[in-house]
Amino acid sequence: MKKNEIFEVILTASCDANEQSKERVLSKFRNVELVDTRVMVVMLMKKYGMSDFFIAEKFHRTRQWVSFARNLFDIRYSTCWNFRSIYQELAKEVASKYPID
């Protein structure tokens, strides 16, 4: 399975779960819902072994931005039950399509 295919599945599932459009998620807009969606996508991509450079390229950002997103995920996951709930369901959905070996 190709990284680009997995990225598309993760992005689509994340956008659906958070009720956001792909275009807005990949844009530079910074409202909470879009940021949460991006952070979830980044963490799922990391879970599937994608490099920071690949992730940064997909979002047209820097590797440092990817590190920031990972740190923000930890904060949001530990402090926001809604974020945690959506992410857990999203991770299950993606894993059902692309099981991790």
Tab-separated table of N, CA and C in Angstrom:
chain	number	residue	atom	x	y	z
A	1	MET	N	0.835	-1.163	0.000
A	1	MET	CA	0.000	0.000	0.000
A	1	MET	C	0.890	1.239	0.000
A	2	LYS	N	0.485	2.223	-0.749
A	2	LYS	CA	1.293	3.429	-0.940
A	2	LYS	C	0.967	4.480	0.102
A	3	LYS	N	1.992	5.257	0.441
A	3	LYS	CA	1.823	6.307	1.442
A	3	LYS	C	0.763	7.319	1.020
A	4	ASN	N	0.747	7.654	-0.267
A	4	ASN	CA	-0.228	8.640	-0.737
A	4	ASN	C	-1.660	8.125	-0.595
A	5	GLU	N	-1.857	6.829	-0.806
A	5	GLU	CA	-3.191	6.244	-0.646
A	5	GLU	C	-3.620	6.299	0.812
A	6	ILE	N	-2.707	5.941	1.702
A	6	ILE	CA	-3.020	5.977	3.127
A	6	ILE	C	-3.311	7.411	3.566
A	7	PHE	N	-2.523	8.364	3.077
A	7	PHE	CA	-2.755	9.766	3.396
A	7	PHE	C	-4.166	10.175	2.983
A	8	GLU	N	-4.583	9.799	1.792
A	8	GLU	CA	-5.921	10.168	1.309
A	8	GLU	C	-7.019	9.567	2.183
A	9	VAL	N	-6.842	8.312	2.576
A	9	VAL	CA	-7.838	7.667	3.434
A	9	VAL	C	-7.899	8.369	4.784
A	10	ILE	N	-6.739	8.656	5.369
A	10	ILE	CA	-6.690	9.337	6.670
A	10	ILE	C	-7.300	10.727	6.566
A	11	LEU	N	-6.938	11.463	5.537
A	11	LEU	CA	-7.463	12.824	5.371
A	11	LEU	C	-8.973	12.803	5.178
A	12	THR	N	-9.461	11.927	4.327
A	12	THR	CA	-10.902	11.844	4.071
A	12	THR	C	-11.665	11.469	5.337
A	13	ALA	N	-11.178	10.448	6.037
A	13	ALA	CA	-11.849	10.006	7.260
A	13	ALA	C	-11.824	11.109	8.320
A	14	SER	N	-10.711	11.804	8.450
A	14	SER	CA	-10.595	12.888	9.430
A	14	SER	C	-11.531	14.040	9.097
A	15	CYS	N	-11.589	14.381	7.839
A	15	CYS	CA	-12.486	15.468	7.422
A	15	CYS	C	-13.945	15.094	7.687
A	16	ASP	N	-14.304	13.856	7.387
A	16	ASP	CA	-15.677	13.408	7.642
A	16	ASP	C	-15.992	13.421	9.133
A	17	ALA	N	-15.075	12.907	9.942
A	17	ALA	CA	-15.302	12.827	11.388
A	17	ALA	C	-15.441	14.207	12.020
A	18	ASN	N	-14.709	15.178	11.490
A	18	ASN	CA	-14.721	16.533	12.053
A	18	ASN	C	-15.579	17.505	11.253
A	19	GLU	N	-16.250	16.999	10.230
A	19	GLU	CA	-17.136	17.805	9.387
A	19	GLU	C	-16.427	19.016	8.793
A	20	GLN	N	-15.276	18.760	8.183
A	20	GLN	CA	-14.476	19.803	7.542
A	20	GLN	C	-14.187	19.393	6.096
A	21	SER	N	-13.908	20.358	5.247
A	21	SER	CA	-13.554	20.045	3.868
A	21	SER	C	-12.042	19.854	3.757
A	22	LYS	N	-11.631	19.031	2.819
A	22	LYS	CA	-10.204	18.783	2.608
A	22	LYS	C	-9.469	20.079	2.275
A	23	GLU	N	-10.081	20.905	1.455
A	23	GLU	CA	-9.438	22.143	1.034
A	23	GLU	C	-9.134	23.040	2.229
A	24	ARG	N	-10.094	23.138	3.141
A	24	ARG	CA	-9.888	23.993	4.320
A	24	ARG	C	-8.867	23.382	5.273
A	25	VAL	N	-8.861	22.065	5.404
A	25	VAL	CA	-7.886	21.408	6.281
A	25	VAL	C	-6.476	21.610	5.746
A	26	LEU	N	-6.311	21.569	4.449
A	26	LEU	CA	-4.991	21.745	3.841
A	26	LEU	C	-4.612	23.213	3.670
A	27	SER	N	-5.528	24.114	4.031
A	27	SER	CA	-5.259	25.550	3.904
A	27	SER	C	-4.498	26.054	5.134
A	28	LYS	N	-4.341	27.350	5.222
A	28	LYS	CA	-3.644	27.980	6.347
A	28	LYS	C	-4.602	28.503	7.413
A	29	PHE	N	-5.918	28.313	7.236
A	29	PHE	CA	-6.882	28.780	8.228
A	29	PHE	C	-6.595	28.124	9.574
A	30	ARG	N	-6.864	28.868	10.669
A	30	ARG	CA	-6.470	28.366	11.977
A	30	ARG	C	-7.596	28.329	13.000
A	31	ASN	N	-8.816	28.030	12.591
A	31	ASN	CA	-9.839	27.892	13.628
A	31	ASN	C	-9.677	26.535	14.313
A	32	VAL	N	-10.269	26.388	15.467
A	32	VAL	CA	-10.038	25.223	16.326
A	32	VAL	C	-10.375	23.912	15.622
A	33	GLU	N	-11.486	23.867	14.927
A	33	GLU	CA	-11.907	22.627	14.273
A	33	GLU	C	-10.909	22.193	13.198
A	34	LEU	N	-10.407	23.146	12.440
A	34	LEU	CA	-9.430	22.820	11.395
A	34	LEU	C	-8.106	22.368	11.998
A	35	VAL	N	-7.676	23.045	13.037
A	35	VAL	CA	-6.418	22.678	13.695
A	35	VAL	C	-6.537	21.282	14.298
A	36	ASP	N	-7.648	21.001	14.958
A	36	ASP	CA	-7.852	19.673	15.526
A	36	ASP	C	-7.816	18.594	14.446
A	37	THR	N	-8.445	18.860	13.328
A	37	THR	CA	-8.451	17.892	12.232
A	37	THR	C	-7.041	17.657	11.716
A	38	ARG	N	-6.289	18.721	11.508
A	38	ARG	CA	-4.901	18.582	11.037
A	38	ARG	C	-4.058	17.765	12.012
A	39	VAL	N	-4.207	18.059	13.295
A	39	VAL	CA	-3.430	17.372	14.317
A	39	VAL	C	-3.752	15.875	14.312
A	40	MET	N	-5.024	15.544	14.154
A	40	MET	CA	-5.417	14.133	14.089
A	40	MET	C	-4.801	13.447	12.870
A	41	VAL	N	-4.817	14.131	11.746
A	41	VAL	CA	-4.219	13.568	10.529
A	41	VAL	C	-2.729	13.332	10.742
A	42	VAL	N	-2.048	14.296	11.312
A	42	VAL	CA	-0.602	14.168	11.551
A	42	VAL	C	-0.325	12.953	12.434
A	43	MET	N	-1.069	12.802	13.523
A	43	MET	CA	-0.801	11.685	14.433
A	43	MET	C	-1.104	10.339	13.791
A	44	LEU	N	-2.144	10.270	12.997
A	44	LEU	CA	-2.430	9.007	12.314
A	44	LEU	C	-1.361	8.692	11.270
A	45	MET	N	-0.869	9.716	10.588
A	45	MET	CA	0.205	9.489	9.617
A	45	MET	C	1.461	8.994	10.327
A	46	LYS	N	1.773	9.568	11.497
A	46	LYS	CA	2.924	9.104	12.277
A	46	LYS	C	2.711	7.657	12.726
A	47	LYS	N	1.485	7.336	13.108
A	47	LYS	CA	1.149	5.979	13.539
A	47	LYS	C	1.422	4.965	12.425
A	48	TYR	N	1.253	5.403	11.184
A	48	TYR	CA	1.502	4.533	10.031
A	48	TYR	C	2.937	4.655	9.520
A	49	GLY	N	3.795	5.282	10.297
A	49	GLY	CA	5.220	5.296	10.002
A	49	GLY	C	5.685	6.309	8.972
A	50	MET	N	4.885	7.318	8.722
A	50	MET	CA	5.290	8.337	7.751
A	50	MET	C	6.233	9.338	8.401
A	51	SER	N	7.193	9.792	7.638
A	51	SER	CA	8.211	10.700	8.172
A	51	SER	C	7.665	12.117	8.323
A	52	ASP	N	8.331	12.874	9.184
A	52	ASP	CA	7.963	14.281	9.363
A	52	ASP	C	8.077	15.042	8.048
A	53	PHE	N	9.071	14.710	7.256
A	53	PHE	CA	9.267	15.409	5.981
A	53	PHE	C	8.130	15.126	5.006
A	54	PHE	N	7.669	13.870	4.943
A	54	PHE	CA	6.553	13.518	4.070
A	54	PHE	C	5.290	14.246	4.511
A	55	ILE	N	5.037	14.244	5.817
A	55	ILE	CA	3.849	14.913	6.352
A	55	ILE	C	3.908	16.411	6.066
A	56	ALA	N	5.054	17.010	6.309
A	56	ALA	CA	5.217	18.449	6.052
A	56	ALA	C	4.961	18.765	4.586
A	57	GLU	N	5.440	17.911	3.708
A	57	GLU	CA	5.237	18.116	2.272
A	57	GLU	C	3.752	18.075	1.917
A	58	LYS	N	3.024	17.140	2.490
A	58	LYS	CA	1.592	17.006	2.198
A	58	LYS	C	0.795	18.229	2.654
A	59	PHE	N	1.227	18.827	3.746
A	59	PHE	CA	0.524	20.003	4.272
A	59	PHE	C	1.138	21.320	3.814
A	60	HIS	N	2.203	21.250	3.029
A	60	HIS	CA	2.920	22.444	2.568
A	60	HIS	C	3.391	23.269	3.766
A	61	ARG	N	3.964	22.565	4.732
A	61	ARG	CA	4.471	23.187	5.950
A	61	ARG	C	5.908	22.733	6.187
A	62	THR	N	6.435	23.050	7.353
A	62	THR	CA	7.803	22.663	7.695
A	62	THR	C	7.790	21.451	8.633
A	63	ARG	N	8.966	20.856	8.779
A	63	ARG	CA	9.109	19.740	9.709
A	63	ARG	C	8.839	20.217	11.136
A	64	GLN	N	9.199	21.441	11.442
A	64	GLN	CA	8.948	21.998	12.763
A	64	GLN	C	7.452	22.095	13.041
A	65	TRP	N	6.681	22.413	12.012
A	65	TRP	CA	5.228	22.462	12.163
A	65	TRP	C	4.694	21.086	12.542
A	66	VAL	N	5.255	20.043	11.963
A	66	VAL	CA	4.824	18.676	12.283
A	66	VAL	C	5.118	18.379	13.755
A	67	SER	N	6.274	18.782	14.231
A	67	SER	CA	6.616	18.591	15.649
A	67	SER	C	5.647	19.358	16.547
A	68	PHE	N	5.324	20.567	16.150
A	68	PHE	CA	4.351	21.358	16.901
A	68	PHE	C	3.000	20.653	16.945
A	69	ALA	N	2.567	20.099	15.811
A	69	ALA	CA	1.278	19.402	15.738
A	69	ALA	C	1.271	18.174	16.656
A	70	ARG	N	2.377	17.454	16.698
A	70	ARG	CA	2.465	16.278	17.585
A	70	ARG	C	2.355	16.701	19.054
A	71	ASN	N	3.026	17.776	19.415
A	71	ASN	CA	2.949	18.270	20.790
A	71	ASN	C	1.542	18.767	21.126
A	72	LEU	N	0.924	19.444	20.191
A	72	LEU	CA	-0.434	19.932	20.397
A	72	LEU	C	-1.403	18.767	20.551
A	73	PHE	N	-1.178	17.689	19.815
A	73	PHE	CA	-2.027	16.506	19.941
A	73	PHE	C	-2.023	16.009	21.390
A	74	ASP	N	-0.851	15.897	21.981
A	74	ASP	CA	-0.745	15.412	23.361
A	74	ASP	C	-1.558	16.283	24.316
A	75	ILE	N	-1.488	17.579	24.120
A	75	ILE	CA	-2.220	18.508	24.980
A	75	ILE	C	-3.720	18.355	24.773
A	76	ARG	N	-4.154	18.370	23.522
A	76	ARG	CA	-5.588	18.270	23.219
A	76	ARG	C	-6.151	16.919	23.650
A	77	TYR	N	-5.400	15.846	23.439
A	77	TYR	CA	-5.858	14.500	23.789
A	77	TYR	C	-6.043	14.366	25.301
A	78	SER	N	-5.167	14.985	26.059
A	78	SER	CA	-5.244	14.839	27.515
A	78	SER	C	-6.221	15.815	28.173
A	79	THR	N	-6.626	16.859	27.477
A	79	THR	CA	-7.482	17.871	28.114
A	79	THR	C	-8.876	17.995	27.519
A	80	CYS	N	-9.140	17.393	26.384
A	80	CYS	CA	-10.440	17.581	25.718
A	80	CYS	C	-11.076	16.229	25.415
A	81	TRP	N	-12.131	15.884	26.147
A	81	TRP	CA	-12.752	14.570	25.960
A	81	TRP	C	-13.356	14.412	24.576
A	82	ASN	N	-13.888	15.483	23.991
A	82	ASN	CA	-14.481	15.395	22.653
A	82	ASN	C	-13.405	15.086	21.602
A	83	PHE	N	-12.278	15.754	21.714
A	83	PHE	CA	-11.149	15.502	20.810
A	83	PHE	C	-10.712	14.046	20.925
A	84	ARG	N	-10.546	13.576	22.159
A	84	ARG	CA	-10.103	12.198	22.397
A	84	ARG	C	-11.104	11.198	21.806
A	85	SER	N	-12.383	11.442	22.021
A	85	SER	CA	-13.431	10.551	21.527
A	85	SER	C	-13.422	10.467	19.994
A	86	ILE	N	-13.348	11.613	19.348
A	86	ILE	CA	-13.325	11.643	17.879
A	86	ILE	C	-12.075	10.942	17.358
A	87	TYR	N	-10.926	11.213	17.982
A	87	TYR	CA	-9.681	10.593	17.527
A	87	TYR	C	-9.728	9.072	17.683
A	88	GLN	N	-10.238	8.583	18.786
A	88	GLN	CA	-10.298	7.138	19.000
A	88	GLN	C	-11.177	6.456	17.959
A	89	GLU	N	-12.310	7.044	17.659
A	89	GLU	CA	-13.193	6.483	16.619
A	89	GLU	C	-12.533	6.554	15.250
A	90	LEU	N	-11.868	7.650	14.997
A	90	LEU	CA	-11.174	7.843	13.726
A	90	LEU	C	-10.056	6.816	13.560
A	91	ALA	N	-9.286	6.593	14.609
A	91	ALA	CA	-8.194	5.623	14.558
A	91	ALA	C	-8.734	4.216	14.281
A	92	LYS	N	-9.872	3.869	14.887
A	92	LYS	CA	-10.495	2.559	14.641
A	92	LYS	C	-10.939	2.441	13.185
A	93	GLU	N	-11.534	3.500	12.664
A	93	GLU	CA	-12.016	3.486	11.281
A	93	GLU	C	-10.866	3.299	10.292
A	94	VAL	N	-9.799	4.048	10.490
A	94	VAL	CA	-8.641	3.941	9.595
A	94	VAL	C	-7.994	2.571	9.734
A	95	ALA	N	-7.883	2.064	10.956
A	95	ALA	CA	-7.278	0.746	11.183
A	95	ALA	C	-8.099	-0.367	10.535
A	96	SER	N	-9.407	-0.178	10.431
A	96	SER	CA	-10.245	-1.198	9.780
A	96	SER	C	-9.977	-1.246	8.277
A	97	LYS	N	-9.562	-0.114	7.718
A	97	LYS	CA	-9.251	-0.064	6.281
A	97	LYS	C	-7.807	-0.458	6.006
A	98	TYR	N	-6.903	-0.040	6.883
A	98	TYR	CA	-5.464	-0.328	6.743
A	98	TYR	C	-4.911	-0.821	8.065
A	99	PRO	N	-5.063	-2.118	8.355
A	99	PRO	CA	-4.549	-2.623	9.627
A	99	PRO	C	-3.039	-2.457	9.718
A	100	ILE	N	-2.584	-2.101	10.906
A	100	ILE	CA	-1.157	-1.968	11.143
A	100	ILE	C	-0.623	-3.344	11.495
A	101	ASP	N	0.441	-3.743	10.819
A	101	ASP	CA	1.022	-5.076	11.065
A	101	ASP	C	1.684	-5.157	12.401
